[in-house]
PDB file of C-alpha atoms in Angstrom:
ATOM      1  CA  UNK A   1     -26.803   3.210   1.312  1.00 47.00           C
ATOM      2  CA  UNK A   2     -24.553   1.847  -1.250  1.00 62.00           C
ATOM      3  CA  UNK A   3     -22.656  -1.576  -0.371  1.00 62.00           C
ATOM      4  CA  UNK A   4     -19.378  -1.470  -1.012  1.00 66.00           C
ATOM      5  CA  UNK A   5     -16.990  -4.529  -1.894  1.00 81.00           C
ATOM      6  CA  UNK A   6     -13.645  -5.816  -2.193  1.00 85.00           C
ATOM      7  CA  UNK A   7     -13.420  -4.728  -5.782  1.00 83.00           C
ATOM      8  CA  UNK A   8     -14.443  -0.852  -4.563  1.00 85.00           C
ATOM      9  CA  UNK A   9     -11.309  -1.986  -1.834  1.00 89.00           C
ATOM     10  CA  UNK A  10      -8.631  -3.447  -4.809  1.00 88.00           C
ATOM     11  CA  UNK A  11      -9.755  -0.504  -6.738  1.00 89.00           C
ATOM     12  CA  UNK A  12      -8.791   2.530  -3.937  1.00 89.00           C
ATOM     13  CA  UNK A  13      -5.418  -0.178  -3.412  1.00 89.00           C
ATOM     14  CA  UNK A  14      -4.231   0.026  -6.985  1.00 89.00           C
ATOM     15  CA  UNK A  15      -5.212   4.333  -7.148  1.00 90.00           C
ATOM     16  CA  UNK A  16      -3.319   4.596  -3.799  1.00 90.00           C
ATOM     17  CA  UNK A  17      -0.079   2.842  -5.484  1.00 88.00           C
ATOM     18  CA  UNK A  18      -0.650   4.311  -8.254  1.00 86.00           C
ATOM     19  CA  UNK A  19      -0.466   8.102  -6.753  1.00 87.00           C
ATOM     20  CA  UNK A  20       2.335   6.715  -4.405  1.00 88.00           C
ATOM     21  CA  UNK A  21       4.468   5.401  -6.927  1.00 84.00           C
ATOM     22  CA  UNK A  22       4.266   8.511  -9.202  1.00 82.00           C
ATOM     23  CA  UNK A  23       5.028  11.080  -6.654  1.00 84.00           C
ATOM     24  CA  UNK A  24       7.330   8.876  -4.960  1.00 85.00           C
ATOM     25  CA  UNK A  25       9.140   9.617  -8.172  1.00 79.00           C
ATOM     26  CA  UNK A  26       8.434  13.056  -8.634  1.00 80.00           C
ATOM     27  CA  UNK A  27       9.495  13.585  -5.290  1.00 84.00           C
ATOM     28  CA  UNK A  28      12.923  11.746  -5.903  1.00 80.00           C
ATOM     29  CA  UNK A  29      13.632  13.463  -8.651  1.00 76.00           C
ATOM     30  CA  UNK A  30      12.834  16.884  -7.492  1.00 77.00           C
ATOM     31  CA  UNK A  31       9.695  17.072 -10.217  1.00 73.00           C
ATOM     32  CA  UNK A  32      12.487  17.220 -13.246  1.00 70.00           C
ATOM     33  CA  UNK A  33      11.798  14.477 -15.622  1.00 59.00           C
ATOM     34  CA  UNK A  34      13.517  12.167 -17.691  1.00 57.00           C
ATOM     35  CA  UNK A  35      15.519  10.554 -15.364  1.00 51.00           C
ATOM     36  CA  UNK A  36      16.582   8.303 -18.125  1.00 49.00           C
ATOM     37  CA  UNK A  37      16.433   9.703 -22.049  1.00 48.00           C
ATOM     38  CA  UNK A  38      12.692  10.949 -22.101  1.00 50.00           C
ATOM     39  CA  UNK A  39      11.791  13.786 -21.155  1.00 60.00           C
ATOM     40  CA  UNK A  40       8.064  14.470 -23.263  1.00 66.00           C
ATOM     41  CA  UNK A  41       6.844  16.934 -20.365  1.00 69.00           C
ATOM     42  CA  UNK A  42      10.349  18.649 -20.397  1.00 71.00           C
ATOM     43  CA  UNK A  43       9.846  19.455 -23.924  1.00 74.00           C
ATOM     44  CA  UNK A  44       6.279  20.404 -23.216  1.00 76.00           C
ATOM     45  CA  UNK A  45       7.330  22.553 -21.176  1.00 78.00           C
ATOM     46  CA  UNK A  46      10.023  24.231 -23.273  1.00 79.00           C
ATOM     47  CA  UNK A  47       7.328  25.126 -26.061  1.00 80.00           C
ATOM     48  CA  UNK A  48       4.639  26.118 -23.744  1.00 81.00           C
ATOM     49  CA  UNK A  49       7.413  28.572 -22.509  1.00 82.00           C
ATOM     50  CA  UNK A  50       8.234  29.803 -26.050  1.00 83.00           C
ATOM     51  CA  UNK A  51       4.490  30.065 -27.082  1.00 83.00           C
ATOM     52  CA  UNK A  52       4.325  32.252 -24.063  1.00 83.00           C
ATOM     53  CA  UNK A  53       7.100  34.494 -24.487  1.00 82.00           C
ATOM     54  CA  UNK A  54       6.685  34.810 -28.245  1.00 80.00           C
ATOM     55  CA  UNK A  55       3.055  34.597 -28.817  1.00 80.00           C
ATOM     56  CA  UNK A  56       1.518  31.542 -29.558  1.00 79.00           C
ATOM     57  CA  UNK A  57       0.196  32.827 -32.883  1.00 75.00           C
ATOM     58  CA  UNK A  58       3.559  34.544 -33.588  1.00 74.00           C
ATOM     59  CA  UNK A  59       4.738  30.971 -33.687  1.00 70.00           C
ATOM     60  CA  UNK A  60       1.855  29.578 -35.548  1.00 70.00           C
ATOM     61  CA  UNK A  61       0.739  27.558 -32.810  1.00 73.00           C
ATOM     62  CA  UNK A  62       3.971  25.257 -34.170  1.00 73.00           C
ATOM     63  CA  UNK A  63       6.421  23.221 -31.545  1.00 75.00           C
ATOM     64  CA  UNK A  64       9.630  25.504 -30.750  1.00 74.00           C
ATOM     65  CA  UNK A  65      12.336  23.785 -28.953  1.00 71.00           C
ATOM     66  CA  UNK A  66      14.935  26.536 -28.917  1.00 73.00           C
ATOM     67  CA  UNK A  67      15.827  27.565 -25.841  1.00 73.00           C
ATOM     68  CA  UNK A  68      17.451  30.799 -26.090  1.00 71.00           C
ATOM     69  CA  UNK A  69      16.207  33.593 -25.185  1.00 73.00           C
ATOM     70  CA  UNK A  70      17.861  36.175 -27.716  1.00 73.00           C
ATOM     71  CA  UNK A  71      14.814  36.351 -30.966  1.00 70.00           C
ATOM     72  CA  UNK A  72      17.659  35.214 -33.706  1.00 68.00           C
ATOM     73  CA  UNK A  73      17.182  31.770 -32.203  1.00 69.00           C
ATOM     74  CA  UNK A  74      13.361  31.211 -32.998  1.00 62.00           C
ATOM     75  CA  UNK A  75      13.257  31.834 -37.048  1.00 62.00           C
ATOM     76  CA  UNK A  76      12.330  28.080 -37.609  1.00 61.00           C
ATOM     77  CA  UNK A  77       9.289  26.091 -35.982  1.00 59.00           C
ATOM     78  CA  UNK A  78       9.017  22.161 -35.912  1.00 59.00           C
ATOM     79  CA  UNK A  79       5.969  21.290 -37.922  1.00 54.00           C
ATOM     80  CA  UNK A  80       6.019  17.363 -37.074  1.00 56.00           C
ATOM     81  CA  UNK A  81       2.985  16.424 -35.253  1.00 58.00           C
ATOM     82  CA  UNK A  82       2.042  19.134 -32.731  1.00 59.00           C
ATOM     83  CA  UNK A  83       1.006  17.614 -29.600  1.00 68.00           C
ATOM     84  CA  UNK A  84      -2.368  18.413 -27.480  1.00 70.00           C
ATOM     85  CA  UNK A  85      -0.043  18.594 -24.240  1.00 73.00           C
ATOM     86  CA  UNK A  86       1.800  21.399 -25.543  1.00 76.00           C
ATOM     87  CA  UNK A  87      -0.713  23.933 -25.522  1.00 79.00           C
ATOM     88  CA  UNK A  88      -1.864  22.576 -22.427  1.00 82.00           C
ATOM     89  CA  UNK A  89       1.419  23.393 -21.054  1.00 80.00           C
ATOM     90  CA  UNK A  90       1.116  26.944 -22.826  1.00 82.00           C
ATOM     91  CA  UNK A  91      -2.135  27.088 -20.595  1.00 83.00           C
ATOM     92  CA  UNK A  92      -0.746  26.264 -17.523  1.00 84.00           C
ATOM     93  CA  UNK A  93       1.961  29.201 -17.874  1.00 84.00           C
ATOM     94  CA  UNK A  94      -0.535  31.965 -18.915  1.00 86.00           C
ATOM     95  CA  UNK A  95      -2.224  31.115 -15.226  1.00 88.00           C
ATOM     96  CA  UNK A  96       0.876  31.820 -13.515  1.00 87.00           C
ATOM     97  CA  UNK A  97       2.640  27.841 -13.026  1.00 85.00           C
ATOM     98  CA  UNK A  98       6.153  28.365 -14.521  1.00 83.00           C
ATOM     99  CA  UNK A  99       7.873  25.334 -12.766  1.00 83.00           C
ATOM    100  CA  UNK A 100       8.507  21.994 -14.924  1.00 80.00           C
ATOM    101  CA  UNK A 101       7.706  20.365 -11.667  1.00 81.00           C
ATOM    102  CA  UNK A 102       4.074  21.856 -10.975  1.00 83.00           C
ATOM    103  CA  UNK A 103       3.659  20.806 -14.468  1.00 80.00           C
ATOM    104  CA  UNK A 104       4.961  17.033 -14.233  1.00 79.00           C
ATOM    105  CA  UNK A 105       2.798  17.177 -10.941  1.00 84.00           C
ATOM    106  CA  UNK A 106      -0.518  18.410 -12.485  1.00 85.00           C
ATOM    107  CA  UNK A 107       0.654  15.609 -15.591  1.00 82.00           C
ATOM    108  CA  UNK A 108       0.538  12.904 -12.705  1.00 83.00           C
ATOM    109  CA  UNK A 109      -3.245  13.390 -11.569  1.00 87.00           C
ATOM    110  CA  UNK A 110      -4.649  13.915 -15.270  1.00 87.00           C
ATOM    111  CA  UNK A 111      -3.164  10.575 -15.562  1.00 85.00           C
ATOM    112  CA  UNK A 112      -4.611   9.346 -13.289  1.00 88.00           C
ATOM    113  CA  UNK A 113      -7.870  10.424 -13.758  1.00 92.00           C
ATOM    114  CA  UNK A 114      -7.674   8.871 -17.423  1.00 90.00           C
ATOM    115  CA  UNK A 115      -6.878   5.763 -15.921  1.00 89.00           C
ATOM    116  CA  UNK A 116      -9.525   5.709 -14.044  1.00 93.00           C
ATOM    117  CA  UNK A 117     -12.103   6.306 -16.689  1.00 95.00           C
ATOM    118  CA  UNK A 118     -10.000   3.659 -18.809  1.00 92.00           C
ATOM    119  CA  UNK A 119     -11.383   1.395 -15.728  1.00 94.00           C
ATOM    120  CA  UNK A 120     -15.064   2.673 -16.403  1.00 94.00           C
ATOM    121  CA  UNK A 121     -15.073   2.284 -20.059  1.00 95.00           C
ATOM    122  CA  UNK A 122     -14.099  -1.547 -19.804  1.00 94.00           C
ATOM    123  CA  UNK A 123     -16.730  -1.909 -16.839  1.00 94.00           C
ATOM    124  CA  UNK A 124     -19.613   0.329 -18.850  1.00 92.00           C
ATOM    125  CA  UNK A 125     -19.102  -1.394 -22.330  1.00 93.00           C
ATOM    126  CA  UNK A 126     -18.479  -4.568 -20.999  1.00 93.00           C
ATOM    127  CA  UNK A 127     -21.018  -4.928 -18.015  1.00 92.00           C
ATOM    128  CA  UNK A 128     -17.981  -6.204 -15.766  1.00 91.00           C
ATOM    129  CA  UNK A 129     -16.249  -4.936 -13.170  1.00 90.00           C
ATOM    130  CA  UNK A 130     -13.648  -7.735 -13.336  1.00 91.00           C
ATOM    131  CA  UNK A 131     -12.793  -6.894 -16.691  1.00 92.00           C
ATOM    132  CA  UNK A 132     -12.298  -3.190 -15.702  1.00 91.00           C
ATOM    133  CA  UNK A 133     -10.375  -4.345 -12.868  1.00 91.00           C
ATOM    134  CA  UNK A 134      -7.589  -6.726 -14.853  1.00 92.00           C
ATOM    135  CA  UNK A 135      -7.458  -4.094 -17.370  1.00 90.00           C
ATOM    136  CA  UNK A 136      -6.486  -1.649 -14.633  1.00 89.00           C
ATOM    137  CA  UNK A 137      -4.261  -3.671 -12.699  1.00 88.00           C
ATOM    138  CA  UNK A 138      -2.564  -4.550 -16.151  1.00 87.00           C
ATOM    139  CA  UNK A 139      -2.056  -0.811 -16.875  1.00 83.00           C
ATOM    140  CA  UNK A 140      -0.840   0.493 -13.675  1.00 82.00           C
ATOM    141  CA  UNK A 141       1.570  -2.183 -13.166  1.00 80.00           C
ATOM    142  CA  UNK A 142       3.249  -1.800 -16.715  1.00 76.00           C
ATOM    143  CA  UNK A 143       2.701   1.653 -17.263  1.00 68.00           C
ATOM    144  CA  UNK A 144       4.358   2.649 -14.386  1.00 63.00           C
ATOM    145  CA  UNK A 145       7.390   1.659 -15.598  1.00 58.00           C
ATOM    146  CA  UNK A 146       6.937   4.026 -18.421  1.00 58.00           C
ATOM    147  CA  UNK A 147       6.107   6.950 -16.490  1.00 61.00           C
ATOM    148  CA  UNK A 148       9.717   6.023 -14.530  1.00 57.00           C
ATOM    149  CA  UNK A 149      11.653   7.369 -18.234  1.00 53.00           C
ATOM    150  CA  UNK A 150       9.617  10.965 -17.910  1.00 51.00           C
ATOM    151  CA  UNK A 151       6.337  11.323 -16.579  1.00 57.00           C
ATOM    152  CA  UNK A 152       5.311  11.394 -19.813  1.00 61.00           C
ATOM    153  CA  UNK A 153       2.897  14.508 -20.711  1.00 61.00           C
ATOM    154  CA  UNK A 154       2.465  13.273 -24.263  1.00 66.00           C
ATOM    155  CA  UNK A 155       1.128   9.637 -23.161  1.00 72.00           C
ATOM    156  CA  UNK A 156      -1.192  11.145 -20.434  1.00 78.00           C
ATOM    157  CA  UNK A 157      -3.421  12.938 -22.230  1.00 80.00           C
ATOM    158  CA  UNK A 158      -4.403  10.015 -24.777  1.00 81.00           C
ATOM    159  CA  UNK A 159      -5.720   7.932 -21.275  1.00 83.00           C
ATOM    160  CA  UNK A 160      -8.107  10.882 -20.679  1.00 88.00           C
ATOM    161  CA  UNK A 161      -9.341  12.654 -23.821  1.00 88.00           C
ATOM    162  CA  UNK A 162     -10.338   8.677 -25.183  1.00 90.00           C
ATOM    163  CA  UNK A 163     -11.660   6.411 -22.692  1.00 93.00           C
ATOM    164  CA  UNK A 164     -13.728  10.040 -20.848  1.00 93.00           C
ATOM    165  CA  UNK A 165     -15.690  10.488 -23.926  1.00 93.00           C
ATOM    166  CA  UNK A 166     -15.715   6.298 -24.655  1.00 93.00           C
ATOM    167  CA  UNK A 167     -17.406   6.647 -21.420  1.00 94.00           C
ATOM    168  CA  UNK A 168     -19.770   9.363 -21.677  1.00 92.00           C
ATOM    169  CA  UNK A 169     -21.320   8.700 -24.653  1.00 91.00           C
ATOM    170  CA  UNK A 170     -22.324   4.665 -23.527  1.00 88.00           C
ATOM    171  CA  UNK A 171     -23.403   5.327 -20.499  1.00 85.00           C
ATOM    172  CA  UNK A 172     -25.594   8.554 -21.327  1.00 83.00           C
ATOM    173  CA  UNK A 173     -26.567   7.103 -24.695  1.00 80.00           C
ATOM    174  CA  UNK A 174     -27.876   4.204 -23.155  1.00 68.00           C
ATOM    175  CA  UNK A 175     -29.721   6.039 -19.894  1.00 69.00           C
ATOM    176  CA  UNK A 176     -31.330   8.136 -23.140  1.00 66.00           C
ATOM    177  CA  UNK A 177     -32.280   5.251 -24.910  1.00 62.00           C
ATOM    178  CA  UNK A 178     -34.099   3.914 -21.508  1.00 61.00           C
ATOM    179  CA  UNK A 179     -36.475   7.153 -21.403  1.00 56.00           C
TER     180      UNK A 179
END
């Protein structure tokens, strides 16, 4: 059986804050975000909505902010930097979720995950759980404060679809390389 020790403990301490803190918000702000001037899963959520309703390839899988719902109001499409969370959102409406707040909910745990395989990178690449520790502790403390201006969708996603694959491919490259 596997011995666990106080860094296993400072690690569930800083996950449980984590999660506490962020739906602490959510919860105090009735799952809207952008309590302050952000508001990246609001928008999110706005273009998953129009890729919906118009057809994603009727838009050109390009960001539409308009909000109207009358077809006059959708001739132009936003063609600066399409973002991975916006067809995510798109996703998450096509199975049925058509609240902001289920989305800035679900945008809270893949978050969270990312973090935590942020924390495994740092211990897999550099053989110490210390290292992946500070770095953790760093993040959650500081980032936190971020996630107060909007639960950011668009900043959530980058945790996740980098340090998961940073991770997979060291650790399973080098348990390869070992047979």
């Amino acid at each position: 059986m596997k011995r666990y020790n106080k860094n296993h403990f400072i690690l569930i301490v800083l996950f449980l804050f984590f999660f506490i803190f962020e739906i602490y918000l959510w919860v105090a702000t009735k799952g809207m975000p952008a309590m302050l001037e952000n508001g990246e899963t609001y928008c999110a959520y706005i273009i998953g909505r129009n890729f919906e309703k118009w057809g994603i390839i009727n838009l050109r899988f390009l960001e539409d902010y308009a909000m109207s719902s009358s077809k006059e109001a959708h001739p132009y499409h936003f063609t600066h930097n399409p973002d991975f969370n916006i067809f995510f959102a798109y996703i998450i409406q096509k199975t049925g979720i058509k609240s902001v707040s289920a989305l800035t909910f679900i945008m809270i745990f893949v978050l969270g995950i990312g973090l935590f395989y942020m924390y495994l990178t740092v211990k897999e690449y550099t053989k110490n759980n210390i290292a992946g520790l500070w770095v953790l502790i760093t993040t959650v403390f500081s980032y936190a404060a971020v996630l107060v201006f909007g639960f950011n969708a668009s900043r959530a996603w980058p945790w996740l679809l980098i340090f998961a694959p940073l991770y997979h491919l060291k650790r399973y490259a080098s348990e390869g390389a070992k047979r």
